Protein backbone atom coordinates (compact mmCIF):
# COMPACT_ATOMS: atom_id res chain seq x y z
CA UNK A 1 0.00 0.00 0.00
CA UNK A 2 2.90 2.37 0.83
CA UNK A 3 4.34 1.96 -2.65
CA UNK A 4 1.15 3.11 -4.25
CA UNK A 5 0.64 6.53 -5.76
CA UNK A 6 -2.93 7.49 -4.88
CA UNK A 7 -2.95 10.10 -7.65
CA UNK A 8 -2.32 7.43 -10.33
CA UNK A 9 -5.08 4.96 -9.69
CA UNK A 10 -6.35 3.38 -12.93
CA UNK A 11 -9.82 4.67 -13.72
CA UNK A 12 -10.97 1.40 -15.22
CA UNK A 13 -9.63 -2.03 -14.30
CA UNK A 14 -10.82 -5.10 -16.21
CA UNK A 15 -10.25 -8.60 -14.86
CA UNK A 16 -10.34 -11.99 -16.55
CA UNK A 17 -11.18 -14.04 -13.48
CA UNK A 18 -9.59 -17.35 -14.43
CA UNK A 19 -8.45 -20.47 -12.57
CA UNK A 20 -11.51 -21.52 -10.58
CA UNK A 21 -11.38 -25.06 -11.95
CA UNK A 22 -7.67 -25.46 -11.23
CA UNK A 23 -8.16 -24.08 -7.72
CA UNK A 24 -10.79 -26.76 -7.12
CA UNK A 25 -8.58 -29.48 -8.58
CA UNK A 26 -5.72 -28.39 -6.33
CA UNK A 27 -8.01 -28.74 -3.32
CA UNK A 28 -9.48 -32.03 -4.59
CA UNK A 29 -12.92 -30.45 -4.85
CA UNK A 30 -15.47 -30.35 -7.68
CA UNK A 31 -15.15 -27.45 -10.16
CA UNK A 32 -18.26 -25.86 -8.67
CA UNK A 33 -16.40 -25.33 -5.38
CA UNK A 34 -13.85 -23.27 -7.28
CA UNK A 35 -16.56 -21.05 -8.72
CA UNK A 36 -18.11 -20.70 -5.26
CA UNK A 37 -14.77 -19.70 -3.78
CA UNK A 38 -14.32 -17.21 -6.61
CA UNK A 39 -17.13 -15.17 -5.07
CA UNK A 40 -14.89 -14.45 -2.05
CA UNK A 41 -12.33 -12.93 -4.38
CA UNK A 42 -15.00 -10.77 -6.02
CA UNK A 43 -16.17 -9.50 -2.64
CA UNK A 44 -12.65 -8.55 -1.56
CA UNK A 45 -11.70 -6.94 -4.86
CA UNK A 46 -14.89 -4.82 -4.93
CA UNK A 47 -14.11 -3.58 -1.44
CA UNK A 48 -10.54 -2.66 -2.33
CA UNK A 49 -11.45 -1.08 -5.66
CA UNK A 50 -14.11 1.04 -3.93
CA UNK A 51 -11.65 2.10 -1.26
CA UNK A 52 -9.08 3.12 -3.89
CA UNK A 53 -11.74 5.09 -5.79
CA UNK A 54 -11.37 3.09 -8.98
CA UNK A 55 -14.24 4.24 -11.21
CA UNK A 56 -14.98 1.09 -13.16
CA UNK A 57 -14.24 -2.56 -12.45
CA UNK A 58 -15.18 -4.88 -15.30
CA UNK A 59 -15.33 -8.54 -14.36
CA UNK A 60 -15.40 -11.29 -17.00
CA UNK A 61 -17.86 -13.73 -15.47
CA UNK A 62 -19.23 -15.71 -18.43
CA UNK A 63 -18.02 -15.66 -22.03
CA UNK A 64 -19.88 -16.42 -25.24
CA UNK A 65 -17.57 -19.45 -25.46
CA UNK A 66 -18.39 -20.74 -21.96
CA UNK A 67 -21.62 -22.31 -23.29
CA UNK A 68 -19.34 -25.09 -24.54
CA UNK A 69 -18.98 -26.34 -20.96
CA UNK A 70 -21.10 -29.18 -19.60
CA UNK A 71 -24.69 -28.12 -19.01
CA UNK A 72 -24.31 -28.87 -15.33
CA UNK A 73 -21.48 -26.37 -14.96
CA UNK A 74 -23.32 -23.70 -16.97
CA UNK A 75 -26.43 -24.01 -14.82
CA UNK A 76 -24.33 -23.94 -11.66
CA UNK A 77 -22.80 -20.66 -12.81
CA UNK A 78 -26.28 -19.20 -13.47
CA UNK A 79 -27.42 -20.30 -10.02
CA UNK A 80 -24.32 -18.80 -8.45
CA UNK A 81 -24.92 -15.48 -10.20
CA UNK A 82 -28.52 -15.24 -9.00
CA UNK A 83 -27.49 -16.22 -5.47
CA UNK A 84 -24.69 -13.69 -5.50
CA UNK A 85 -26.99 -10.87 -6.57
CA UNK A 86 -29.65 -11.79 -4.03
CA UNK A 87 -27.18 -12.17 -1.19
CA UNK A 88 -24.85 -9.27 -1.88
CA UNK A 89 -27.14 -6.63 -3.30
CA UNK A 90 -27.80 -4.88 0.03
CA UNK A 91 -24.11 -4.73 0.86
CA UNK A 92 -23.19 -3.52 -2.63
CA UNK A 93 -25.89 -0.87 -2.43
CA UNK A 94 -24.56 0.26 0.97
CA UNK A 95 -21.08 0.50 -0.58
CA UNK A 96 -22.61 2.83 -3.18
CA UNK A 97 -21.75 0.42 -6.02
CA UNK A 98 -23.51 0.76 -9.39
CA UNK A 99 -24.18 -2.54 -11.14
CA UNK A 100 -23.93 -2.62 -14.92
CA UNK A 101 -23.46 -5.44 -17.40
CA UNK A 102 -22.00 -5.98 -20.84
CA UNK A 103 -22.84 -8.91 -23.09
CA UNK A 104 -26.02 -10.32 -24.58
CA UNK A 105 -28.28 -11.10 -21.65
CA UNK A 106 -31.13 -12.30 -23.86
CA UNK A 107 -29.59 -15.78 -23.93
CA UNK A 108 -30.06 -16.18 -20.17
CA UNK A 109 -33.11 -17.70 -18.47
CA UNK A 110 -35.75 -15.06 -17.67
CA UNK A 111 -35.38 -15.35 -13.90
CA UNK A 112 -31.66 -14.63 -14.26
CA UNK A 113 -32.39 -11.61 -16.47
CA UNK A 114 -34.93 -10.33 -13.95
CA UNK A 115 -32.50 -10.61 -11.03
CA UNK A 116 -29.86 -8.69 -12.99
CA UNK A 117 -32.41 -6.01 -13.93
CA UNK A 118 -33.43 -5.66 -10.29
CA UNK A 119 -29.83 -5.20 -9.17
CA UNK A 120 -29.22 -2.59 -11.86
CA UNK A 121 -32.36 -0.64 -11.01
CA UNK A 122 -31.65 -0.68 -7.30
CA UNK A 123 -28.13 0.67 -7.70
CA UNK A 124 -28.66 2.98 -10.69
CA UNK A 125 -28.69 6.18 -8.63
CA UNK A 126 -25.51 5.34 -6.67
CA UNK A 127 -22.30 7.18 -7.45
CA UNK A 128 -19.52 4.87 -6.28
CA UNK A 129 -17.66 2.13 -8.10
CA UNK A 130 -19.24 0.84 -11.31
CA UNK A 131 -19.20 -2.94 -11.10
CA UNK A 132 -19.52 -3.90 -14.73
CA UNK A 133 -20.18 -7.64 -15.07
CA UNK A 134 -19.45 -9.28 -18.43
CA UNK A 135 -22.15 -11.91 -18.95
CA UNK A 136 -22.50 -13.92 -22.12
CA UNK A 137 -19.90 -11.47 -23.31
CA UNK A 138 -17.64 -11.91 -26.31
CA UNK A 139 -15.91 -9.02 -27.99
CA UNK A 140 -16.68 -10.26 -31.50
CA UNK A 141 -20.34 -10.71 -30.62
CA UNK A 142 -20.42 -7.19 -29.14
CA UNK A 143 -18.80 -5.68 -32.25
CA UNK A 144 -21.17 -7.66 -34.48
CA UNK A 145 -24.21 -6.35 -32.61
CA UNK A 146 -22.83 -2.81 -32.79
CA UNK A 147 -22.29 -3.12 -36.55
CA UNK A 148 -25.85 -4.31 -37.01
CA UNK A 149 -27.21 -1.24 -35.21
CA UNK A 150 -24.84 1.07 -37.10
CA UNK A 151 -25.91 -0.49 -40.43
CA UNK A 152 -29.58 0.07 -39.56
CA UNK A 153 -28.98 3.71 -38.63
CA UNK A 154 -26.96 4.20 -41.80
CA UNK A 155 -29.74 2.72 -43.90
CA UNK A 156 -32.26 5.01 -42.23
CA UNK A 157 -29.84 7.88 -42.92
CA UNK A 158 -29.61 8.72 -39.22
CA UNK A 159 -25.83 8.50 -39.51
CA UNK A 160 -23.51 8.95 -42.49
CA UNK A 161 -20.18 7.31 -43.32
CA UNK A 162 -18.37 10.38 -41.87
CA UNK A 163 -19.71 9.29 -38.50
CA UNK A 164 -17.66 6.08 -38.45
CA UNK A 165 -15.15 7.51 -36.00
CA UNK A 166 -13.55 5.78 -33.00
CA UNK A 167 -15.83 7.74 -30.66
CA UNK A 168 -19.05 6.93 -32.45
CA UNK A 169 -18.17 3.27 -32.94
CA UNK A 170 -17.33 3.12 -29.21
CA UNK A 171 -20.74 4.57 -28.42
CA UNK A 172 -22.43 1.55 -30.02
CA UNK A 173 -20.53 -0.95 -27.90
CA UNK A 174 -21.90 -2.33 -24.62
CA UNK A 175 -19.29 -0.26 -22.75
CA UNK A 176 -20.74 3.04 -24.02
CA UNK A 177 -20.11 5.87 -21.60
CA UNK A 178 -17.31 4.06 -19.79
CA UNK A 179 -13.64 5.01 -20.13
CA UNK A 180 -11.43 2.37 -21.78
CA UNK A 181 -9.65 0.04 -19.35
CA UNK A 182 -6.28 1.34 -18.18
CA UNK A 183 -5.30 -2.00 -16.71
CA UNK A 184 -6.28 -5.53 -17.73
CA UNK A 185 -5.55 -8.30 -15.24
CA UNK A 186 -5.71 -12.02 -15.97
CA UNK A 187 -5.26 -14.53 -13.18
CA UNK A 188 -4.17 -18.19 -13.29
CA UNK A 189 -1.10 -17.84 -15.52
CA UNK A 190 -2.87 -17.94 -18.89
CA UNK A 191 -1.58 -15.27 -21.21
CA UNK A 192 -4.41 -14.65 -23.62
CA UNK A 193 -7.36 -12.31 -24.04
CA UNK A 194 -10.08 -14.91 -24.74
CA UNK A 195 -12.35 -12.56 -26.71
CA UNK A 196 -12.49 -9.91 -23.98
CA UNK A 197 -12.83 -6.17 -24.76
CA UNK A 198 -10.76 -6.36 -27.96
CA UNK A 199 -11.71 -2.83 -29.04
CA UNK A 200 -11.49 -1.25 -25.61
CA UNK A 201 -8.05 -2.58 -24.55
CA UNK A 202 -6.23 -0.96 -27.48
CA UNK A 203 -3.96 0.87 -25.02
CA UNK A 204 -4.55 -0.97 -21.75
CA UNK A 205 -1.58 -2.14 -19.71
CA UNK A 206 -1.65 -5.94 -19.38
CA UNK A 207 -0.90 -7.72 -16.12
CA UNK A 208 -0.70 -11.49 -15.80
CA UNK A 209 -0.43 -13.29 -12.49
CA UNK A 210 -0.19 -16.97 -11.57
CA UNK A 211 -2.55 -16.47 -8.62
CA UNK A 212 -5.72 -18.49 -9.19
CA UNK A 213 -8.86 -16.35 -9.08
CA UNK A 214 -10.31 -17.87 -5.86
CA UNK A 215 -7.06 -16.90 -4.08
CA UNK A 216 -6.97 -13.35 -5.46
CA UNK A 217 -7.47 -10.65 -2.80
CA UNK A 218 -7.33 -6.88 -2.37
CA UNK A 219 -3.57 -7.03 -1.82
CA UNK A 220 -3.14 -8.75 -5.20
CA UNK A 221 -5.06 -5.88 -6.76
CA UNK A 222 -2.66 -3.47 -5.06
CA UNK A 223 0.30 -5.41 -6.48
CA UNK A 224 -1.14 -5.13 -9.97
CA UNK A 225 -1.74 -1.39 -9.56
CA UNK A 226 1.79 -0.80 -8.24
CA UNK A 227 3.15 -2.68 -11.28
CA UNK A 228 0.93 -0.58 -13.55
CA UNK A 229 2.22 2.62 -11.99
CA UNK A 230 5.81 1.67 -12.85
CA UNK A 231 5.00 1.55 -16.55
CA UNK A 232 5.43 4.42 -18.94
CA UNK A 233 2.32 4.82 -21.08
CA UNK A 234 3.20 6.47 -24.35
CA UNK A 235 0.10 5.99 -26.52
CA UNK A 236 2.29 6.07 -29.61
CA UNK A 237 3.95 9.33 -28.63
CA UNK A 238 7.37 9.82 -27.04
CA UNK A 239 6.17 9.82 -23.45
C1 LIG B 1 -12.94 -19.01 -14.63
O1 LIG B 1 -12.42 -20.19 -14.13
C2 LIG B 1 -14.44 -18.94 -14.45
C3 LIG B 1 -15.23 -19.00 -15.70
C4 LIG B 1 -14.73 -19.09 -16.90
C5 LIG B 1 -16.66 -18.97 -15.55
P1 LIG B 1 -12.35 -21.52 -15.00
O2 LIG B 1 -13.57 -22.31 -14.75
O3 LIG B 1 -12.05 -21.20 -16.42
O4 LIG B 1 -11.09 -22.23 -14.34
P2 LIG B 1 -9.98 -23.12 -15.05
O5 LIG B 1 -9.44 -22.30 -16.19
O6 LIG B 1 -10.67 -24.36 -15.53
O7 LIG B 1 -8.97 -23.38 -13.99
C1 LIG C 1 -12.20 -16.61 -19.86
O1 LIG C 1 -11.80 -17.77 -19.20
C2 LIG C 1 -13.64 -16.34 -19.55
C3 LIG C 1 -13.94 -15.96 -18.18
C4 LIG C 1 -13.08 -15.76 -17.22
C5 LIG C 1 -15.34 -15.76 -17.90
P1 LIG C 1 -11.83 -19.19 -19.93
O2 LIG C 1 -11.26 -20.17 -18.95
O3 LIG C 1 -13.17 -19.47 -20.45
O4 LIG C 1 -10.84 -18.95 -21.15
P2 LIG C 1 -10.00 -19.97 -22.04
O5 LIG C 1 -10.97 -20.98 -22.59
O6 LIG C 1 -8.99 -20.61 -21.16
O7 LIG C 1 -9.37 -19.12 -23.08
MG1 LIG D 1 -10.34 -20.99 -17.44
mmCIF file of C-alpha atoms and ligand atoms in Angstrom:
data_model
loop_
_atom_site.group_PDB
_atom_site.id
_atom_site.type_symbol
_atom_site.label_atom_id
_atom_site.label_comp_id
_atom_site.label_asym_id
_atom_site.label_seq_id
_atom_site.Cartn_x
_atom_site.Cartn_y
_atom_site.Cartn_z
ATOM 1 C CA UNK A 1 0.000 0.000 0.000
ATOM 2 C CA UNK A 2 2.896 2.366 0.829
ATOM 3 C CA UNK A 3 4.343 1.964 -2.646
ATOM 4 C CA UNK A 4 1.148 3.109 -4.254
ATOM 5 C CA UNK A 5 0.636 6.533 -5.761
ATOM 6 C CA UNK A 6 -2.929 7.489 -4.884
ATOM 7 C CA UNK A 7 -2.946 10.096 -7.653
ATOM 8 C CA UNK A 8 -2.319 7.435 -10.330
ATOM 9 C CA UNK A 9 -5.079 4.960 -9.692
ATOM 10 C CA UNK A 10 -6.355 3.382 -12.933
ATOM 11 C CA UNK A 11 -9.820 4.669 -13.716
ATOM 12 C CA UNK A 12 -10.966 1.405 -15.220
ATOM 13 C CA UNK A 13 -9.634 -2.033 -14.303
ATOM 14 C CA UNK A 14 -10.820 -5.096 -16.214
ATOM 15 C CA UNK A 15 -10.255 -8.595 -14.855
ATOM 16 C CA UNK A 16 -10.339 -11.991 -16.548
ATOM 17 C CA UNK A 17 -11.185 -14.044 -13.477
ATOM 18 C CA UNK A 18 -9.585 -17.345 -14.427
ATOM 19 C CA UNK A 19 -8.448 -20.467 -12.573
ATOM 20 C CA UNK A 20 -11.508 -21.519 -10.581
ATOM 21 C CA UNK A 21 -11.375 -25.061 -11.953
ATOM 22 C CA UNK A 22 -7.665 -25.460 -11.235
ATOM 23 C CA UNK A 23 -8.158 -24.082 -7.719
ATOM 24 C CA UNK A 24 -10.794 -26.759 -7.125
ATOM 25 C CA UNK A 25 -8.583 -29.477 -8.584
ATOM 26 C CA UNK A 26 -5.719 -28.392 -6.329
ATOM 27 C CA UNK A 27 -8.008 -28.743 -3.318
ATOM 28 C CA UNK A 28 -9.481 -32.026 -4.591
ATOM 29 C CA UNK A 29 -12.921 -30.454 -4.851
ATOM 30 C CA UNK A 30 -15.474 -30.352 -7.679
ATOM 31 C CA UNK A 31 -15.145 -27.451 -10.157
ATOM 32 C CA UNK A 32 -18.259 -25.865 -8.672
ATOM 33 C CA UNK A 33 -16.398 -25.327 -5.376
ATOM 34 C CA UNK A 34 -13.846 -23.271 -7.283
ATOM 35 C CA UNK A 35 -16.560 -21.046 -8.717
ATOM 36 C CA UNK A 36 -18.108 -20.702 -5.265
ATOM 37 C CA UNK A 37 -14.770 -19.699 -3.777
ATOM 38 C CA UNK A 38 -14.320 -17.211 -6.610
ATOM 39 C CA UNK A 39 -17.134 -15.168 -5.075
ATOM 40 C CA UNK A 40 -14.892 -14.450 -2.053
ATOM 41 C CA UNK A 41 -12.333 -12.932 -4.385
ATOM 42 C CA UNK A 42 -15.000 -10.771 -6.019
ATOM 43 C CA UNK A 43 -16.166 -9.499 -2.642
ATOM 44 C CA UNK A 44 -12.647 -8.550 -1.564
ATOM 45 C CA UNK A 45 -11.697 -6.937 -4.858
ATOM 46 C CA UNK A 46 -14.886 -4.824 -4.934
ATOM 47 C CA UNK A 47 -14.113 -3.575 -1.444
ATOM 48 C CA UNK A 48 -10.536 -2.656 -2.330
ATOM 49 C CA UNK A 49 -11.447 -1.084 -5.655
ATOM 50 C CA UNK A 50 -14.106 1.041 -3.933
ATOM 51 C CA UNK A 51 -11.649 2.101 -1.264
ATOM 52 C CA UNK A 52 -9.085 3.122 -3.888
ATOM 53 C CA UNK A 53 -11.741 5.091 -5.788
ATOM 54 C CA UNK A 54 -11.372 3.089 -8.982
ATOM 55 C CA UNK A 55 -14.244 4.243 -11.206
ATOM 56 C CA UNK A 56 -14.981 1.086 -13.157
ATOM 57 C CA UNK A 57 -14.240 -2.559 -12.447
ATOM 58 C CA UNK A 58 -15.180 -4.878 -15.302
ATOM 59 C CA UNK A 59 -15.331 -8.545 -14.359
ATOM 60 C CA UNK A 60 -15.405 -11.287 -17.003
ATOM 61 C CA UNK A 61 -17.862 -13.731 -15.472
ATOM 62 C CA UNK A 62 -19.226 -15.709 -18.425
ATOM 63 C CA UNK A 63 -18.020 -15.661 -22.028
ATOM 64 C CA UNK A 64 -19.878 -16.420 -25.242
ATOM 65 C CA UNK A 65 -17.566 -19.450 -25.459
ATOM 66 C CA UNK A 66 -18.386 -20.739 -21.962
ATOM 67 C CA UNK A 67 -21.621 -22.307 -23.288
ATOM 68 C CA UNK A 68 -19.341 -25.089 -24.536
ATOM 69 C CA UNK A 69 -18.975 -26.337 -20.959
ATOM 70 C CA UNK A 70 -21.103 -29.184 -19.599
ATOM 71 C CA UNK A 71 -24.693 -28.117 -19.015
ATOM 72 C CA UNK A 72 -24.309 -28.871 -15.325
ATOM 73 C CA UNK A 73 -21.480 -26.369 -14.958
ATOM 74 C CA UNK A 74 -23.318 -23.703 -16.966
ATOM 75 C CA UNK A 75 -26.427 -24.010 -14.821
ATOM 76 C CA UNK A 76 -24.333 -23.940 -11.657
ATOM 77 C CA UNK A 77 -22.801 -20.659 -12.812
ATOM 78 C CA UNK A 78 -26.281 -19.201 -13.466
ATOM 79 C CA UNK A 79 -27.421 -20.301 -10.024
ATOM 80 C CA UNK A 80 -24.325 -18.797 -8.446
ATOM 81 C CA UNK A 81 -24.917 -15.477 -10.201
ATOM 82 C CA UNK A 82 -28.520 -15.236 -9.001
ATOM 83 C CA UNK A 83 -27.487 -16.222 -5.467
ATOM 84 C CA UNK A 84 -24.688 -13.687 -5.504
ATOM 85 C CA UNK A 85 -26.987 -10.866 -6.574
ATOM 86 C CA UNK A 86 -29.646 -11.793 -4.034
ATOM 87 C CA UNK A 87 -27.183 -12.169 -1.189
ATOM 88 C CA UNK A 88 -24.854 -9.270 -1.879
ATOM 89 C CA UNK A 89 -27.137 -6.627 -3.304
ATOM 90 C CA UNK A 90 -27.801 -4.880 0.033
ATOM 91 C CA UNK A 91 -24.110 -4.730 0.862
ATOM 92 C CA UNK A 92 -23.186 -3.525 -2.633
ATOM 93 C CA UNK A 93 -25.887 -0.870 -2.432
ATOM 94 C CA UNK A 94 -24.563 0.256 0.966
ATOM 95 C CA UNK A 95 -21.084 0.501 -0.578
ATOM 96 C CA UNK A 96 -22.606 2.828 -3.179
ATOM 97 C CA UNK A 97 -21.748 0.416 -6.020
ATOM 98 C CA UNK A 98 -23.513 0.762 -9.386
ATOM 99 C CA UNK A 99 -24.185 -2.537 -11.136
ATOM 100 C CA UNK A 100 -23.930 -2.620 -14.922
ATOM 101 C CA UNK A 101 -23.457 -5.439 -17.403
ATOM 102 C CA UNK A 102 -21.997 -5.977 -20.842
ATOM 103 C CA UNK A 103 -22.841 -8.909 -23.091
ATOM 104 C CA UNK A 104 -26.015 -10.323 -24.578
ATOM 105 C CA UNK A 105 -28.285 -11.101 -21.646
ATOM 106 C CA UNK A 106 -31.135 -12.298 -23.861
ATOM 107 C CA UNK A 107 -29.592 -15.784 -23.927
ATOM 108 C CA UNK A 108 -30.061 -16.180 -20.171
ATOM 109 C CA UNK A 109 -33.115 -17.696 -18.475
ATOM 110 C CA UNK A 110 -35.747 -15.058 -17.666
ATOM 111 C CA UNK A 111 -35.383 -15.351 -13.897
ATOM 112 C CA UNK A 112 -31.656 -14.630 -14.261
ATOM 113 C CA UNK A 113 -32.392 -11.613 -16.469
ATOM 114 C CA UNK A 114 -34.926 -10.335 -13.950
ATOM 115 C CA UNK A 115 -32.504 -10.615 -11.034
ATOM 116 C CA UNK A 116 -29.861 -8.692 -12.993
ATOM 117 C CA UNK A 117 -32.407 -6.011 -13.928
ATOM 118 C CA UNK A 118 -33.431 -5.656 -10.290
ATOM 119 C CA UNK A 119 -29.829 -5.203 -9.167
ATOM 120 C CA UNK A 120 -29.223 -2.586 -11.860
ATOM 121 C CA UNK A 121 -32.363 -0.638 -11.011
ATOM 122 C CA UNK A 122 -31.653 -0.680 -7.300
ATOM 123 C CA UNK A 123 -28.134 0.665 -7.702
ATOM 124 C CA UNK A 124 -28.659 2.976 -10.687
ATOM 125 C CA UNK A 125 -28.690 6.180 -8.627
ATOM 126 C CA UNK A 126 -25.514 5.339 -6.668
ATOM 127 C CA UNK A 127 -22.304 7.181 -7.452
ATOM 128 C CA UNK A 128 -19.523 4.872 -6.278
ATOM 129 C CA UNK A 129 -17.657 2.128 -8.100
ATOM 130 C CA UNK A 130 -19.240 0.845 -11.307
ATOM 131 C CA UNK A 131 -19.200 -2.938 -11.105
ATOM 132 C CA UNK A 132 -19.516 -3.899 -14.733
ATOM 133 C CA UNK A 133 -20.181 -7.637 -15.072
ATOM 134 C CA UNK A 134 -19.445 -9.283 -18.426
ATOM 135 C CA UNK A 135 -22.149 -11.905 -18.947
ATOM 136 C CA UNK A 136 -22.496 -13.918 -22.123
ATOM 137 C CA UNK A 137 -19.896 -11.474 -23.306
ATOM 138 C CA UNK A 138 -17.639 -11.911 -26.307
ATOM 139 C CA UNK A 139 -15.910 -9.021 -27.989
ATOM 140 C CA UNK A 140 -16.676 -10.264 -31.496
ATOM 141 C CA UNK A 141 -20.339 -10.709 -30.620
ATOM 142 C CA UNK A 142 -20.416 -7.194 -29.142
ATOM 143 C CA UNK A 143 -18.797 -5.683 -32.248
ATOM 144 C CA UNK A 144 -21.169 -7.656 -34.484
ATOM 145 C CA UNK A 145 -24.214 -6.348 -32.609
ATOM 146 C CA UNK A 146 -22.827 -2.812 -32.786
ATOM 147 C CA UNK A 147 -22.293 -3.123 -36.551
ATOM 148 C CA UNK A 148 -25.855 -4.314 -37.006
ATOM 149 C CA UNK A 149 -27.206 -1.239 -35.213
ATOM 150 C CA UNK A 150 -24.842 1.066 -37.099
ATOM 151 C CA UNK A 151 -25.909 -0.489 -40.429
ATOM 152 C CA UNK A 152 -29.582 0.070 -39.561
ATOM 153 C CA UNK A 153 -28.976 3.709 -38.629
ATOM 154 C CA UNK A 154 -26.964 4.197 -41.799
ATOM 155 C CA UNK A 155 -29.742 2.724 -43.902
ATOM 156 C CA UNK A 156 -32.258 5.009 -42.233
ATOM 157 C CA UNK A 157 -29.841 7.884 -42.915
ATOM 158 C CA UNK A 158 -29.606 8.723 -39.220
ATOM 159 C CA UNK A 159 -25.828 8.501 -39.515
ATOM 160 C CA UNK A 160 -23.509 8.946 -42.493
ATOM 161 C CA UNK A 161 -20.180 7.311 -43.317
ATOM 162 C CA UNK A 162 -18.373 10.376 -41.873
ATOM 163 C CA UNK A 163 -19.712 9.290 -38.500
ATOM 164 C CA UNK A 164 -17.662 6.081 -38.453
ATOM 165 C CA UNK A 165 -15.148 7.510 -36.005
ATOM 166 C CA UNK A 166 -13.548 5.782 -32.998
ATOM 167 C CA UNK A 167 -15.827 7.737 -30.664
ATOM 168 C CA UNK A 168 -19.049 6.927 -32.452
ATOM 169 C CA UNK A 169 -18.168 3.266 -32.939
ATOM 170 C CA UNK A 170 -17.332 3.116 -29.212
ATOM 171 C CA UNK A 171 -20.739 4.571 -28.416
ATOM 172 C CA UNK A 172 -22.432 1.554 -30.018
ATOM 173 C CA UNK A 173 -20.527 -0.946 -27.897
ATOM 174 C CA UNK A 174 -21.897 -2.328 -24.624
ATOM 175 C CA UNK A 175 -19.290 -0.258 -22.751
ATOM 176 C CA UNK A 176 -20.745 3.044 -24.020
ATOM 177 C CA UNK A 177 -20.114 5.873 -21.600
ATOM 178 C CA UNK A 178 -17.306 4.056 -19.791
ATOM 179 C CA UNK A 179 -13.639 5.010 -20.127
ATOM 180 C CA UNK A 180 -11.434 2.372 -21.783
ATOM 181 C CA UNK A 181 -9.648 0.039 -19.351
ATOM 182 C CA UNK A 182 -6.278 1.342 -18.184
ATOM 183 C CA UNK A 183 -5.301 -2.000 -16.711
ATOM 184 C CA UNK A 184 -6.283 -5.525 -17.731
ATOM 185 C CA UNK A 185 -5.550 -8.297 -15.239
ATOM 186 C CA UNK A 186 -5.710 -12.017 -15.974
ATOM 187 C CA UNK A 187 -5.261 -14.534 -13.185
ATOM 188 C CA UNK A 188 -4.172 -18.189 -13.294
ATOM 189 C CA UNK A 189 -1.100 -17.836 -15.521
ATOM 190 C CA UNK A 190 -2.872 -17.938 -18.886
ATOM 191 C CA UNK A 191 -1.584 -15.265 -21.215
ATOM 192 C CA UNK A 192 -4.406 -14.650 -23.618
ATOM 193 C CA UNK A 193 -7.356 -12.315 -24.040
ATOM 194 C CA UNK A 194 -10.084 -14.913 -24.735
ATOM 195 C CA UNK A 195 -12.349 -12.563 -26.708
ATOM 196 C CA UNK A 196 -12.485 -9.909 -23.975
ATOM 197 C CA UNK A 197 -12.825 -6.174 -24.759
ATOM 198 C CA UNK A 198 -10.763 -6.359 -27.958
ATOM 199 C CA UNK A 199 -11.707 -2.833 -29.042
ATOM 200 C CA UNK A 200 -11.488 -1.246 -25.614
ATOM 201 C CA UNK A 201 -8.053 -2.575 -24.546
ATOM 202 C CA UNK A 202 -6.233 -0.958 -27.483
ATOM 203 C CA UNK A 203 -3.956 0.872 -25.017
ATOM 204 C CA UNK A 204 -4.554 -0.967 -21.748
ATOM 205 C CA UNK A 205 -1.579 -2.138 -19.712
ATOM 206 C CA UNK A 206 -1.648 -5.938 -19.381
ATOM 207 C CA UNK A 207 -0.899 -7.716 -16.116
ATOM 208 C CA UNK A 208 -0.699 -11.492 -15.799
ATOM 209 C CA UNK A 209 -0.432 -13.287 -12.486
ATOM 210 C CA UNK A 210 -0.188 -16.972 -11.572
ATOM 211 C CA UNK A 211 -2.549 -16.471 -8.616
ATOM 212 C CA UNK A 212 -5.722 -18.485 -9.190
ATOM 213 C CA UNK A 213 -8.863 -16.352 -9.085
ATOM 214 C CA UNK A 214 -10.312 -17.867 -5.855
ATOM 215 C CA UNK A 215 -7.063 -16.899 -4.077
ATOM 216 C CA UNK A 216 -6.974 -13.346 -5.459
ATOM 217 C CA UNK A 217 -7.475 -10.650 -2.799
ATOM 218 C CA UNK A 218 -7.334 -6.884 -2.365
ATOM 219 C CA UNK A 219 -3.571 -7.030 -1.819
ATOM 220 C CA UNK A 220 -3.137 -8.754 -5.197
ATOM 221 C CA UNK A 221 -5.063 -5.885 -6.759
ATOM 222 C CA UNK A 222 -2.664 -3.470 -5.058
ATOM 223 C CA UNK A 223 0.303 -5.412 -6.482
ATOM 224 C CA UNK A 224 -1.143 -5.126 -9.968
ATOM 225 C CA UNK A 225 -1.743 -1.389 -9.558
ATOM 226 C CA UNK A 226 1.790 -0.795 -8.245
ATOM 227 C CA UNK A 227 3.152 -2.676 -11.279
ATOM 228 C CA UNK A 228 0.929 -0.585 -13.554
ATOM 229 C CA UNK A 229 2.218 2.619 -11.991
ATOM 230 C CA UNK A 230 5.808 1.671 -12.852
ATOM 231 C CA UNK A 231 4.998 1.553 -16.548
ATOM 232 C CA UNK A 232 5.427 4.421 -18.943
ATOM 233 C CA UNK A 233 2.323 4.818 -21.077
ATOM 234 C CA UNK A 234 3.201 6.465 -24.350
ATOM 235 C CA UNK A 235 0.101 5.991 -26.523
ATOM 236 C CA UNK A 236 2.286 6.071 -29.605
ATOM 237 C CA UNK A 237 3.948 9.328 -28.630
ATOM 238 C CA UNK A 238 7.367 9.817 -27.042
ATOM 239 C CA UNK A 239 6.167 9.822 -23.448
HETATM 240 C C1 LIG B 1 -12.944 -19.014 -14.635
HETATM 241 O O1 LIG B 1 -12.422 -20.190 -14.130
HETATM 242 C C2 LIG B 1 -14.441 -18.939 -14.449
HETATM 243 C C3 LIG B 1 -15.228 -19.002 -15.696
HETATM 244 C C4 LIG B 1 -14.733 -19.087 -16.899
HETATM 245 C C5 LIG B 1 -16.661 -18.966 -15.547
HETATM 246 P P1 LIG B 1 -12.346 -21.516 -14.999
HETATM 247 O O2 LIG B 1 -13.572 -22.309 -14.754
HETATM 248 O O3 LIG B 1 -12.051 -21.204 -16.416
HETATM 249 O O4 LIG B 1 -11.088 -22.233 -14.336
HETATM 250 P P2 LIG B 1 -9.980 -23.119 -15.052
HETATM 251 O O5 LIG B 1 -9.438 -22.302 -16.192
HETATM 252 O O6 LIG B 1 -10.668 -24.358 -15.532
HETATM 253 O O7 LIG B 1 -8.967 -23.380 -13.992
HETATM 254 C C1 LIG B 2 -12.201 -16.613 -19.855
HETATM 255 O O1 LIG B 2 -11.796 -17.774 -19.199
HETATM 256 C C2 LIG B 2 -13.645 -16.344 -19.554
HETATM 257 C C3 LIG B 2 -13.937 -15.961 -18.181
HETATM 258 C C4 LIG B 2 -13.078 -15.759 -17.222
HETATM 259 C C5 LIG B 2 -15.341 -15.763 -17.901
HETATM 260 P P1 LIG B 2 -11.826 -19.193 -19.926
HETATM 261 O O2 LIG B 2 -11.260 -20.170 -18.954
HETATM 262 O O3 LIG B 2 -13.169 -19.471 -20.454
HETATM 263 O O4 LIG B 2 -10.836 -18.955 -21.152
HETATM 264 P P2 LIG B 2 -10.004 -19.969 -22.044
HETATM 265 O O5 LIG B 2 -10.969 -20.983 -22.590
HETATM 266 O O6 LIG B 2 -8.989 -20.613 -21.156
HETATM 267 O O7 LIG B 2 -9.368 -19.116 -23.078
HETATM 268 MG MG1 LIG B 3 -10.336 -20.986 -17.443
#
